[in-house]
PDB file of C-alpha atoms in Angstrom:
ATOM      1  CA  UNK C   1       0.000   0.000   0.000  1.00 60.00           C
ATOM      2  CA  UNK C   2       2.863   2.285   0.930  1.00 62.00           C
ATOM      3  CA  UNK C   3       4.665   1.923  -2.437  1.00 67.00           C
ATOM      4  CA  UNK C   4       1.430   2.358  -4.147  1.00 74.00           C
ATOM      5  CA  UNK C   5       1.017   5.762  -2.907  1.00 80.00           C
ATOM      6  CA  UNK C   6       4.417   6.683  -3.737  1.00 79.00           C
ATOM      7  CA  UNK C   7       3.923   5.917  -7.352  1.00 77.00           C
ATOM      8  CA  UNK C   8       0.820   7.870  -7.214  1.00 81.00           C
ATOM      9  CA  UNK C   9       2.714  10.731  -5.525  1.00 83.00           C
ATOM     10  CA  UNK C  10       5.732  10.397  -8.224  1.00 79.00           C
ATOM     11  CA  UNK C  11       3.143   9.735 -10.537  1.00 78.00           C
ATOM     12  CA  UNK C  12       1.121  13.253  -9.897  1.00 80.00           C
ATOM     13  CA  UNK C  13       4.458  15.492  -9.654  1.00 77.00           C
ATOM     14  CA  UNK C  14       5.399  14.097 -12.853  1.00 72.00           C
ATOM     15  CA  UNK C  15       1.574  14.968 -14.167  1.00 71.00           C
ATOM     16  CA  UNK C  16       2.051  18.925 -13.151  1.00 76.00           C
ATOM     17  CA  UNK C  17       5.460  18.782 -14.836  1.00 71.00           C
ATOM     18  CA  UNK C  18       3.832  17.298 -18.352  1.00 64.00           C
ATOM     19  CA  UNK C  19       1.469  19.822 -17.991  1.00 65.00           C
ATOM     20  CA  UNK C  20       4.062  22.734 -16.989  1.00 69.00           C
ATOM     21  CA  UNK C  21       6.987  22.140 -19.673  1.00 65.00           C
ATOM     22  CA  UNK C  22       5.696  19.747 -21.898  1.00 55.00           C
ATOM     23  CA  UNK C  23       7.872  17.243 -21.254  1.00 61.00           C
ATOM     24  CA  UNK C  24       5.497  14.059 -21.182  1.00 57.00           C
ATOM     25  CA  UNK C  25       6.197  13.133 -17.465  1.00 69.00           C
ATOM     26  CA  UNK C  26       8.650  10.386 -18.500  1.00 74.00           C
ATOM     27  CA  UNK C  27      11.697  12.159 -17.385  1.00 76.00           C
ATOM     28  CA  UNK C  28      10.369  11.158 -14.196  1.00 77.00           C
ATOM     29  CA  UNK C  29       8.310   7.681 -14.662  1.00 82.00           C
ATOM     30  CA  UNK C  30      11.194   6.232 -16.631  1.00 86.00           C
ATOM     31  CA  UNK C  31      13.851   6.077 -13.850  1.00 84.00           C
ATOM     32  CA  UNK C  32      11.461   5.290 -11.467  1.00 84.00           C
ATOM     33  CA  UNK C  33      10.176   2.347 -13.608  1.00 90.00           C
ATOM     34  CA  UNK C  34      13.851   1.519 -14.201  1.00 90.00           C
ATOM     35  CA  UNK C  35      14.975   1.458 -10.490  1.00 87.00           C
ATOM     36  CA  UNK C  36      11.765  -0.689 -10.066  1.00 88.00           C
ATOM     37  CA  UNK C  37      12.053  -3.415 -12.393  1.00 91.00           C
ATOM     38  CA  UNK C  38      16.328  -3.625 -11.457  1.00 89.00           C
ATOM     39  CA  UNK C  39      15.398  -3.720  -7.973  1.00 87.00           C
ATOM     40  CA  UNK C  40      13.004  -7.100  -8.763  1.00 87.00           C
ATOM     41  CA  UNK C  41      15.388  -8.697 -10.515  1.00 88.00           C
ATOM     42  CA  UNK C  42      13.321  -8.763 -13.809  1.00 90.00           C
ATOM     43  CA  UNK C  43      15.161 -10.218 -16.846  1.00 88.00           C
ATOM     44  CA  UNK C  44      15.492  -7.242 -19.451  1.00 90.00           C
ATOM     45  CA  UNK C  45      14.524  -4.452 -17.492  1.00 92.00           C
ATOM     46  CA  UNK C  46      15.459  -1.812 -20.259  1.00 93.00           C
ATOM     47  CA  UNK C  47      12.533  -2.889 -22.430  1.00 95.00           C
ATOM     48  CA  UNK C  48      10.009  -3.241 -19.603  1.00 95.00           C
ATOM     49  CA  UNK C  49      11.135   0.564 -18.539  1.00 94.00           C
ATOM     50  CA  UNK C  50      10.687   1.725 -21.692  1.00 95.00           C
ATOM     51  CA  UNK C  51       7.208   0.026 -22.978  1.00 95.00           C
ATOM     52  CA  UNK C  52       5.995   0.617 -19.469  1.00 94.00           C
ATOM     53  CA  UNK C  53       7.225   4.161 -19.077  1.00 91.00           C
ATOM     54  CA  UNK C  54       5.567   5.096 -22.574  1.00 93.00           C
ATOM     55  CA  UNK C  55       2.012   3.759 -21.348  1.00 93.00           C
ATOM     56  CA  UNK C  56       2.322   6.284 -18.849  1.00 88.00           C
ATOM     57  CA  UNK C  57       3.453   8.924 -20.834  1.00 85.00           C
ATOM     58  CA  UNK C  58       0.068   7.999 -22.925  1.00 88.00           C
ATOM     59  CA  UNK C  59      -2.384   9.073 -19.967  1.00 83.00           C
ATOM     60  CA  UNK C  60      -0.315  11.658 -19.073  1.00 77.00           C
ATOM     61  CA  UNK C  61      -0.127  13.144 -22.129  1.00 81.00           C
ATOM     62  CA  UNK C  62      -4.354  12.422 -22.988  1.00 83.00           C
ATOM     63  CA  UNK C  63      -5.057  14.144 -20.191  1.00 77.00           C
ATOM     64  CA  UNK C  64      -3.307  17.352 -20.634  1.00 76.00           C
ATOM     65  CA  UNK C  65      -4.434  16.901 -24.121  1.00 85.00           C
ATOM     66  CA  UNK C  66      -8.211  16.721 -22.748  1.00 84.00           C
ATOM     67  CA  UNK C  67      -7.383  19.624 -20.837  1.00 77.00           C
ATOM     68  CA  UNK C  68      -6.019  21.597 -23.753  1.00 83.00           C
ATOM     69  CA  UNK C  69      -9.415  21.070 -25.662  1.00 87.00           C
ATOM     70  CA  UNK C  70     -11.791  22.178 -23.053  1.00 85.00           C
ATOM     71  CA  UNK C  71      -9.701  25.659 -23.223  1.00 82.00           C
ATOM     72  CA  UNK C  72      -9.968  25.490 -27.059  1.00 87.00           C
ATOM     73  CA  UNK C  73      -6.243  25.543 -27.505  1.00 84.00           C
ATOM     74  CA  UNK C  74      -5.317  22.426 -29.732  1.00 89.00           C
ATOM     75  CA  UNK C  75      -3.814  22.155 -32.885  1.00 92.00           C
ATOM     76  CA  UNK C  76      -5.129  19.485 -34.042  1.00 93.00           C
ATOM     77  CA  UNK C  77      -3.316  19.167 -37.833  1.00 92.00           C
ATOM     78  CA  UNK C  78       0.003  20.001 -37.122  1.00 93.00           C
ATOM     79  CA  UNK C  79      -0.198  17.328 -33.838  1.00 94.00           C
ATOM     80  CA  UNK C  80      -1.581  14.554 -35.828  1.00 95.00           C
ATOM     81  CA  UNK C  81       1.001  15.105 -38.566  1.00 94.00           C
ATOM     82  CA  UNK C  82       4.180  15.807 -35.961  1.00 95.00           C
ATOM     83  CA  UNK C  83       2.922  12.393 -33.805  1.00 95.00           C
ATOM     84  CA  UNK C  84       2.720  10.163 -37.001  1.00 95.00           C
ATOM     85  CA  UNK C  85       5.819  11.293 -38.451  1.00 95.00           C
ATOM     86  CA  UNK C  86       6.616  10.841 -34.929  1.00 95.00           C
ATOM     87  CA  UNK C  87       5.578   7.332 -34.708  1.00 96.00           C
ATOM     88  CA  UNK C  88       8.057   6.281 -37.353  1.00 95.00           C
ATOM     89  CA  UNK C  89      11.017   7.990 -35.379  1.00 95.00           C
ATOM     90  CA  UNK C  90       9.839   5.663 -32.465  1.00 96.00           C
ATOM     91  CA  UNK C  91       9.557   2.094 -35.029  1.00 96.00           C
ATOM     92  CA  UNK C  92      13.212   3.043 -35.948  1.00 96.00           C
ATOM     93  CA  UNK C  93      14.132   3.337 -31.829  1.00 95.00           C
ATOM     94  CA  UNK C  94      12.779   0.485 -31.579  1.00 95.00           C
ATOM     95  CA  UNK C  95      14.068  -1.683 -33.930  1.00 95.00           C
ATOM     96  CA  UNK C  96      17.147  -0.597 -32.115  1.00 94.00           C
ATOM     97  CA  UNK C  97      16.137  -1.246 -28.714  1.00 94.00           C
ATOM     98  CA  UNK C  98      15.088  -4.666 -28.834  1.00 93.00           C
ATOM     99  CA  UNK C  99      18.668  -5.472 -30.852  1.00 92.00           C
ATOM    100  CA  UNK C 100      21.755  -6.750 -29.145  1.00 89.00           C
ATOM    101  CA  UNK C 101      23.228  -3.410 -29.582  1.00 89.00           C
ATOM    102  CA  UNK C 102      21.390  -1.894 -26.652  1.00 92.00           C
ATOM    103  CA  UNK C 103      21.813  -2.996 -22.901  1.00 87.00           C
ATOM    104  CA  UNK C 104      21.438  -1.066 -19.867  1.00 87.00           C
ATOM    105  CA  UNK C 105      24.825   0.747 -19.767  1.00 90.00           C
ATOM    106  CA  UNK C 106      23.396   2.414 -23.311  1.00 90.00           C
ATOM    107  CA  UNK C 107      19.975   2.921 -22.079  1.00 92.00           C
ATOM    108  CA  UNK C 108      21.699   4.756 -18.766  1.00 89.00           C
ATOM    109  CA  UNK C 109      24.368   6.774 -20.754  1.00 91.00           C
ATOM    110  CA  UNK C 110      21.556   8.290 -22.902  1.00 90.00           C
ATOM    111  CA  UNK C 111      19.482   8.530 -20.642  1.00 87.00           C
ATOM    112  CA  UNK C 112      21.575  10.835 -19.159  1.00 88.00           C
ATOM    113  CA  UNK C 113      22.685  12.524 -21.882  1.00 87.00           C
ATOM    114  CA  UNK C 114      19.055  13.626 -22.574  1.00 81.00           C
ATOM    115  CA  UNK C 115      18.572  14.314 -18.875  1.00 81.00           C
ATOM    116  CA  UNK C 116      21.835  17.073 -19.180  1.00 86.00           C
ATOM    117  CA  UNK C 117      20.493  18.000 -23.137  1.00 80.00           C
ATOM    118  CA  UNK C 118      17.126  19.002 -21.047  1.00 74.00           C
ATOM    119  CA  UNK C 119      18.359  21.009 -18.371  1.00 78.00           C
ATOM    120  CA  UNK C 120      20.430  22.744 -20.803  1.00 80.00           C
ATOM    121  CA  UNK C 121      17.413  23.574 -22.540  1.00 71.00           C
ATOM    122  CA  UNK C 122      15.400  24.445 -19.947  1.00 68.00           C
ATOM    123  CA  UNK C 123      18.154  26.692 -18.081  1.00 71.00           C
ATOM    124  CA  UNK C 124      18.184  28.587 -21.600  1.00 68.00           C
ATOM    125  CA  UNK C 125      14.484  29.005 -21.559  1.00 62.00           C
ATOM    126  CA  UNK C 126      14.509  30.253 -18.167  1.00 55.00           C
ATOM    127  CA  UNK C 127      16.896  33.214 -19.286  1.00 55.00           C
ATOM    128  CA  UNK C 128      14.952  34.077 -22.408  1.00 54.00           C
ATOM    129  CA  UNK C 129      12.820  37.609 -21.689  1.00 51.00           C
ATOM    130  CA  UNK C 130      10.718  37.514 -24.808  1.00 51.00           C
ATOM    131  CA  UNK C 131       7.234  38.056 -24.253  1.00 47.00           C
ATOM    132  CA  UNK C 132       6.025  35.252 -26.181  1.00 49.00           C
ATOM    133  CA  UNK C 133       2.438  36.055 -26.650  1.00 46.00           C
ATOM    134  CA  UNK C 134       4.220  39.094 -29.062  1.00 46.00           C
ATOM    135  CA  UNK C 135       4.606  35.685 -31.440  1.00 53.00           C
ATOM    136  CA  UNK C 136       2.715  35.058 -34.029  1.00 60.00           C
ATOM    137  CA  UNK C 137       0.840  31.699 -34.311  1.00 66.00           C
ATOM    138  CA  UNK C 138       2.650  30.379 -37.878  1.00 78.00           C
ATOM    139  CA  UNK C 139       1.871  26.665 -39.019  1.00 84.00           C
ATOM    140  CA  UNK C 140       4.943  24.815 -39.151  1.00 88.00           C
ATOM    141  CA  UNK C 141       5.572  23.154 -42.653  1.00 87.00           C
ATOM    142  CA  UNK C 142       6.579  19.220 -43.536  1.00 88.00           C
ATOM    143  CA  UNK C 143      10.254  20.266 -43.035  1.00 90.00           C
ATOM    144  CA  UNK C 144       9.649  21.008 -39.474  1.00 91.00           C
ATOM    145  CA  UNK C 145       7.022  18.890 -38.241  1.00 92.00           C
ATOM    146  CA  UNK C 146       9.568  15.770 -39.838  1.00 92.00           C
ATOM    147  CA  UNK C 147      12.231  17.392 -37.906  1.00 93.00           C
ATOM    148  CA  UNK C 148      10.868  17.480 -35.125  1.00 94.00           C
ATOM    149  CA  UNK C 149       8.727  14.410 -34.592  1.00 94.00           C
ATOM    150  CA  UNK C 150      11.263  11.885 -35.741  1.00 94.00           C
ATOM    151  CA  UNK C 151      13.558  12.962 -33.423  1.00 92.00           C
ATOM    152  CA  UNK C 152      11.156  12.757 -30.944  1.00 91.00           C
ATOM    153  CA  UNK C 153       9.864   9.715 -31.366  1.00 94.00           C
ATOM    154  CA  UNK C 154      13.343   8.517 -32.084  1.00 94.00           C
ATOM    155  CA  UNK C 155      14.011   9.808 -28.824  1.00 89.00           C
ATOM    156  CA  UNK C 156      11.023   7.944 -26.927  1.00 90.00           C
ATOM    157  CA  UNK C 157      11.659   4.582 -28.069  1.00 93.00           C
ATOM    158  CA  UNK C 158      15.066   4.689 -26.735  1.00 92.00           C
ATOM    159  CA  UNK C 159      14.593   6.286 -23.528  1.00 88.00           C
ATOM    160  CA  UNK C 160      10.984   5.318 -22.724  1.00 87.00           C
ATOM    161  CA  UNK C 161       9.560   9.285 -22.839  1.00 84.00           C
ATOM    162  CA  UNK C 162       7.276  10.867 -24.811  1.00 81.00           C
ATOM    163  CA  UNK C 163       9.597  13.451 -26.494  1.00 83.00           C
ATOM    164  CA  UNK C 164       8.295  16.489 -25.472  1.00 80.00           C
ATOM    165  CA  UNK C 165      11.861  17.575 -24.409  1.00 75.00           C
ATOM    166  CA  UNK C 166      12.600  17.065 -27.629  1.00 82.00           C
ATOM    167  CA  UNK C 167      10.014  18.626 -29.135  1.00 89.00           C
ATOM    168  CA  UNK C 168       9.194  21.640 -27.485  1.00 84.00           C
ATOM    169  CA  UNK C 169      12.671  23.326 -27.441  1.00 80.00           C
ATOM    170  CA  UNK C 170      13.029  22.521 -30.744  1.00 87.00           C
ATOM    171  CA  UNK C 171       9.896  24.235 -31.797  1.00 90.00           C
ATOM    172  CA  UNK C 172      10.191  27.231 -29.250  1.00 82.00           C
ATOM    173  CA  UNK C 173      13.712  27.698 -29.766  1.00 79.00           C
ATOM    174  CA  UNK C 174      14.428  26.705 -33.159  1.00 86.00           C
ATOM    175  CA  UNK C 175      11.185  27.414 -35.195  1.00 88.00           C
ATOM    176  CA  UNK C 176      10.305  29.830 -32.975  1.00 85.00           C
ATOM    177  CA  UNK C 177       6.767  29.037 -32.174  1.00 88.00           C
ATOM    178  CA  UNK C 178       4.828  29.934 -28.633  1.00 85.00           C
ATOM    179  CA  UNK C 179       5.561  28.129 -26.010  1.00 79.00           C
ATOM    180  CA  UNK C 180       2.015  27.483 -25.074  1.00 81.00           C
ATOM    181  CA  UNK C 181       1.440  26.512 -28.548  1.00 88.00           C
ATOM    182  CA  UNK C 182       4.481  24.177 -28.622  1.00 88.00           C
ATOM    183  CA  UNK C 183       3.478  22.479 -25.057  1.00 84.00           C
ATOM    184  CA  UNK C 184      -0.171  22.123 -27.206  1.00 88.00           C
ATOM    185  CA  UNK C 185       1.167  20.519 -29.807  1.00 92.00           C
ATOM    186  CA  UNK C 186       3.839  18.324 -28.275  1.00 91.00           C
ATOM    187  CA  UNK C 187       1.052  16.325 -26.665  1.00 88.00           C
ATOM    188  CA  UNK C 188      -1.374  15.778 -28.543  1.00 93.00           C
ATOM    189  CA  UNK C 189       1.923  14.465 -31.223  1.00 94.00           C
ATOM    190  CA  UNK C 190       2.805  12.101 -27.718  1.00 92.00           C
ATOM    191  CA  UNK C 191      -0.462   9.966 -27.445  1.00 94.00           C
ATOM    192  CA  UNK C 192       0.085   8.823 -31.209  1.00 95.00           C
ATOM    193  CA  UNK C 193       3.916   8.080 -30.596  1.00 94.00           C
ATOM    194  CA  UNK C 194       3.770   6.409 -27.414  1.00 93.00           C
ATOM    195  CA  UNK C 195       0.465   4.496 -28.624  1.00 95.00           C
ATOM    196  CA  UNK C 196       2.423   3.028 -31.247  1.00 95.00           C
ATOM    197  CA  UNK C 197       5.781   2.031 -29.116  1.00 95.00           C
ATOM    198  CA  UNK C 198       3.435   0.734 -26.086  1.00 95.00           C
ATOM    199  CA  UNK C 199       1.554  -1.045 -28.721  1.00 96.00           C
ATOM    200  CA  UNK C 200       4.533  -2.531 -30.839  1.00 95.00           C
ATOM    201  CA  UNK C 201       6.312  -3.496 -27.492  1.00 95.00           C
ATOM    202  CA  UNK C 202       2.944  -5.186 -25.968  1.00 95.00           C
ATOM    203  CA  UNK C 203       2.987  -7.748 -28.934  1.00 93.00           C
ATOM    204  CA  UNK C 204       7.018  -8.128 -29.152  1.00 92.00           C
ATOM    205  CA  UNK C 205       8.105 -11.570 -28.421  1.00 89.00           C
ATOM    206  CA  UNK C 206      10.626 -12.657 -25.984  1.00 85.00           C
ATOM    207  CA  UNK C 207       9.001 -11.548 -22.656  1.00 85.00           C
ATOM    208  CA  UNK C 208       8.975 -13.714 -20.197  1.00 83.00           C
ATOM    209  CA  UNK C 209       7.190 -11.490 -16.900  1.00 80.00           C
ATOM    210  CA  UNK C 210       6.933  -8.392 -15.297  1.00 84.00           C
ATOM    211  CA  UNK C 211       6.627  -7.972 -11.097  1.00 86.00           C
ATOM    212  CA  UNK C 212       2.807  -8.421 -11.897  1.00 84.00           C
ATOM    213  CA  UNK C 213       0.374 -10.851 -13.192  1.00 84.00           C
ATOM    214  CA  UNK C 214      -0.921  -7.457 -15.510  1.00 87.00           C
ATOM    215  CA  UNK C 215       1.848  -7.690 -17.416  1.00 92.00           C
ATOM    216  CA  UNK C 216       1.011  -7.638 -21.804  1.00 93.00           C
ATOM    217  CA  UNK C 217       4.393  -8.052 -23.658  1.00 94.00           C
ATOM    218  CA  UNK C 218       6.872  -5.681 -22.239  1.00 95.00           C
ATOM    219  CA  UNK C 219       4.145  -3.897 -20.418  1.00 95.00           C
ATOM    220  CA  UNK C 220       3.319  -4.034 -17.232  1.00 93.00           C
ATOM    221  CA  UNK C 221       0.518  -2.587 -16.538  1.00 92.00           C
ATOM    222  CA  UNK C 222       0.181  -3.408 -12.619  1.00 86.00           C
ATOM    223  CA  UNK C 223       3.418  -1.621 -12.251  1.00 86.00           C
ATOM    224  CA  UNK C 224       2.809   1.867 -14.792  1.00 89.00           C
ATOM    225  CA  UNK C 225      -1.080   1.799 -13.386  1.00 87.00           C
ATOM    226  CA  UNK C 226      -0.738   3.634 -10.136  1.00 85.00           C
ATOM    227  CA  UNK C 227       1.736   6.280 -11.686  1.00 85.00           C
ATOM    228  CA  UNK C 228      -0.635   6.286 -14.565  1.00 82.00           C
ATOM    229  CA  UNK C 229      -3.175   7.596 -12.430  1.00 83.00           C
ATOM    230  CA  UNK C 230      -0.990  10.334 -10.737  1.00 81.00           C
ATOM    231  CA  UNK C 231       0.166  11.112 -13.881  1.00 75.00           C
ATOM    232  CA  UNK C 232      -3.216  11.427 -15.495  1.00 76.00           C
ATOM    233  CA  UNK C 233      -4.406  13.919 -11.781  1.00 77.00           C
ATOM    234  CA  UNK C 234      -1.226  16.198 -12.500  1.00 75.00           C
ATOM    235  CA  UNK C 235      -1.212  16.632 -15.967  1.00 68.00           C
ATOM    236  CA  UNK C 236      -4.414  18.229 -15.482  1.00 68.00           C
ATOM    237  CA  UNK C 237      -3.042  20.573 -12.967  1.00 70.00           C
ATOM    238  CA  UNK C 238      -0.121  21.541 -14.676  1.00 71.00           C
ATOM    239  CA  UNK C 239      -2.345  22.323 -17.713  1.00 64.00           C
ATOM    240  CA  UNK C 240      -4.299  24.762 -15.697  1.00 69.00           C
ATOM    241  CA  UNK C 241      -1.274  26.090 -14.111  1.00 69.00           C
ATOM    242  CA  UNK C 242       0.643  26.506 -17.759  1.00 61.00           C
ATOM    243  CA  UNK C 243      -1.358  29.476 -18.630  1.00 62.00           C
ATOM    244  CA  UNK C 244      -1.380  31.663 -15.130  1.00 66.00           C
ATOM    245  CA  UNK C 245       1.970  31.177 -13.618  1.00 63.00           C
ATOM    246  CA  UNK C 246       5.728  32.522 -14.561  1.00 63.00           C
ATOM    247  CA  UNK C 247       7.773  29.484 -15.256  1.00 60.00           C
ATOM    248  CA  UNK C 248      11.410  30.724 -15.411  1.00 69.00           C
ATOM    249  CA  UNK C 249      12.696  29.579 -11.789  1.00 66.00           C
ATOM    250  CA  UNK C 250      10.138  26.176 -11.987  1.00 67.00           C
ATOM    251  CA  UNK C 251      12.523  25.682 -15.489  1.00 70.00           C
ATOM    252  CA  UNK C 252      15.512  26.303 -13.607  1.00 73.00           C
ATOM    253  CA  UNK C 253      14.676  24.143 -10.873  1.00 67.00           C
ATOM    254  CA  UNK C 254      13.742  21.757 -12.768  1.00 70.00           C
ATOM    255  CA  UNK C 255      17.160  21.853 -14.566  1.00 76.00           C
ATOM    256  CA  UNK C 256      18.785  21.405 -11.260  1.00 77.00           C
ATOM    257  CA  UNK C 257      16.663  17.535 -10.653  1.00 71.00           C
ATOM    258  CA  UNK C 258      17.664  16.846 -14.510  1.00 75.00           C
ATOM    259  CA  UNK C 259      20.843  16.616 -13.610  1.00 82.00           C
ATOM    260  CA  UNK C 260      20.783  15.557 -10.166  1.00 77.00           C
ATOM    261  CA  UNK C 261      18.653  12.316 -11.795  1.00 73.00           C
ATOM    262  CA  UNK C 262      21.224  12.242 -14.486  1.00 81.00           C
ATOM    263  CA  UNK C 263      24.086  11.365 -11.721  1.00 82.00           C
ATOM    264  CA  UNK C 264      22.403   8.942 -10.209  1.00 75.00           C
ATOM    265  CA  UNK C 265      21.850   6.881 -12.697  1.00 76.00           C
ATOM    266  CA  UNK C 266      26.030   7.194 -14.251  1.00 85.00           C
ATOM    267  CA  UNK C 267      26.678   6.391 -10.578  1.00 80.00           C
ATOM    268  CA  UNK C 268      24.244   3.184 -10.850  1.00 73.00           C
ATOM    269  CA  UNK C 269      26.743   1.755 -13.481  1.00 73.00           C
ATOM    270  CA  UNK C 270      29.864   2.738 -12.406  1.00 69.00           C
TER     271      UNK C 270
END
């Protein structure tokens, strides 16, 4: 009961983040999942991290998405064409992920590396003044949606995240679109990725079981249900909170834990 309501307390602080910064949540369910599944013992924990970390990164994401709609700010054409260009970033990840090429110590040293990339990103964000609403709400073309959702999904199936902090710098910072409107867009683009790396892991061969009896493929569901749940509260919250509150020290605070997290888990291997 205890660890249940830990994973629903991780599970709702990583829910207010995905709705904050757009960053899917998994930044925080992935190690968590990871630590879980070493700690049992289970037999390929990389690939039950990562399937079970994008399932949660799914209901995260649909619920800030939900929450996006019912304040009439989604954008619904150039999500649907940044998550399925998306989607075929995260087939690539992971036909590379379930190969002999990728073990733990790969899945923990890019990890990291994305944890650092983040913070770096975020820390930069934090120091930029613009007044963003002064930005004009331009549709990105084929060139940049393909940009930026294969990367992003390439990015999820390797690390088990949604790629929202992929995504959203690289819109914000690079195509220079709203940061509302990139947060918008990044996860709506998320529940088609993750759908499709959940799904393709859920039905890949070659598992044998997770630490519960709700276990489909590579997923366990028993295990990514309870931060699921928090997930799905916070990312709610952190919608709401998105458009009323100034974001700059929660960015570089949130850089700080990046790579704290990042750290910990080099130190796990060493």
């Amino acid at each position: 009961m205890v660890e249940i309501l830990i994973l629903l307390a991780l599970g709702l602080a990583a829910g207010v983040l995905a709705g904050l910064l757009g960053i899917g949540g998994g930044i925080i369910f992935t190690p968590v999942l990871f630590f879980l599944f070493e700690a049992e013992g289970v037999e390929n924990p990389v690939l039950w991290t990562v399937a079970s970390g994008l399932f949660c990164t799914f209901v995260a994401a649909s619920g800030s998405t939900i929450r996006q709609y019912v304040q009439k700010h989604v954008f619904w054409l150039e999500g649907i064409k940044l998550g399925a260009l998306g989607a075929v970033g995260v087939y690539i990840g992971k036909l590379l992920i379930t190969s002999p090429y990728y073990s733990r110590t790969e899945f923990v040293i890019f990890f990291s590396c994305m944890l650092i990339y983040v913070a770096f990103m975020m820390f930069r964000r934090g120091k930029d003044k613009e007044n963003e609403y002064d930005r004009e709400y331009t549709r990105m073309g084929f060139k940049e949606t393909s940009i930026t959702g294969g990367l992003g999904g390439f990015v999820a199936a390797l690390a088990g995240v949604g790629g929202g902090g992929i995504m959203v710098p690289i819109m914000n910072l690079f195509y220079k679109q709203p940061f509302r409107k990139a947060v918008s867009v990044s996860h709506l683009a998320m529940i088609i990725m993750v759908t499709s790396g959940w799904l393709q892991l859920a039905f890949e061969p070659g598992a044998i079981s997770g630490i519960t009896e709700f276990s489909v493929g590579y997923v366990d569901f028993g295990a990514a249900l309870p931060l699921s749940l928090g997930g799905l509260a916070g990312g709610f919250g952190g919608a709401f909170l998105n458009h009323k509150i100034n974001r700059t020290y929660l960015q570089w605070g949130f850089a700080v834990l990046a790579v704290a997290m990042a750290g910990r888990l080099i130190w796990g291997i060493l």
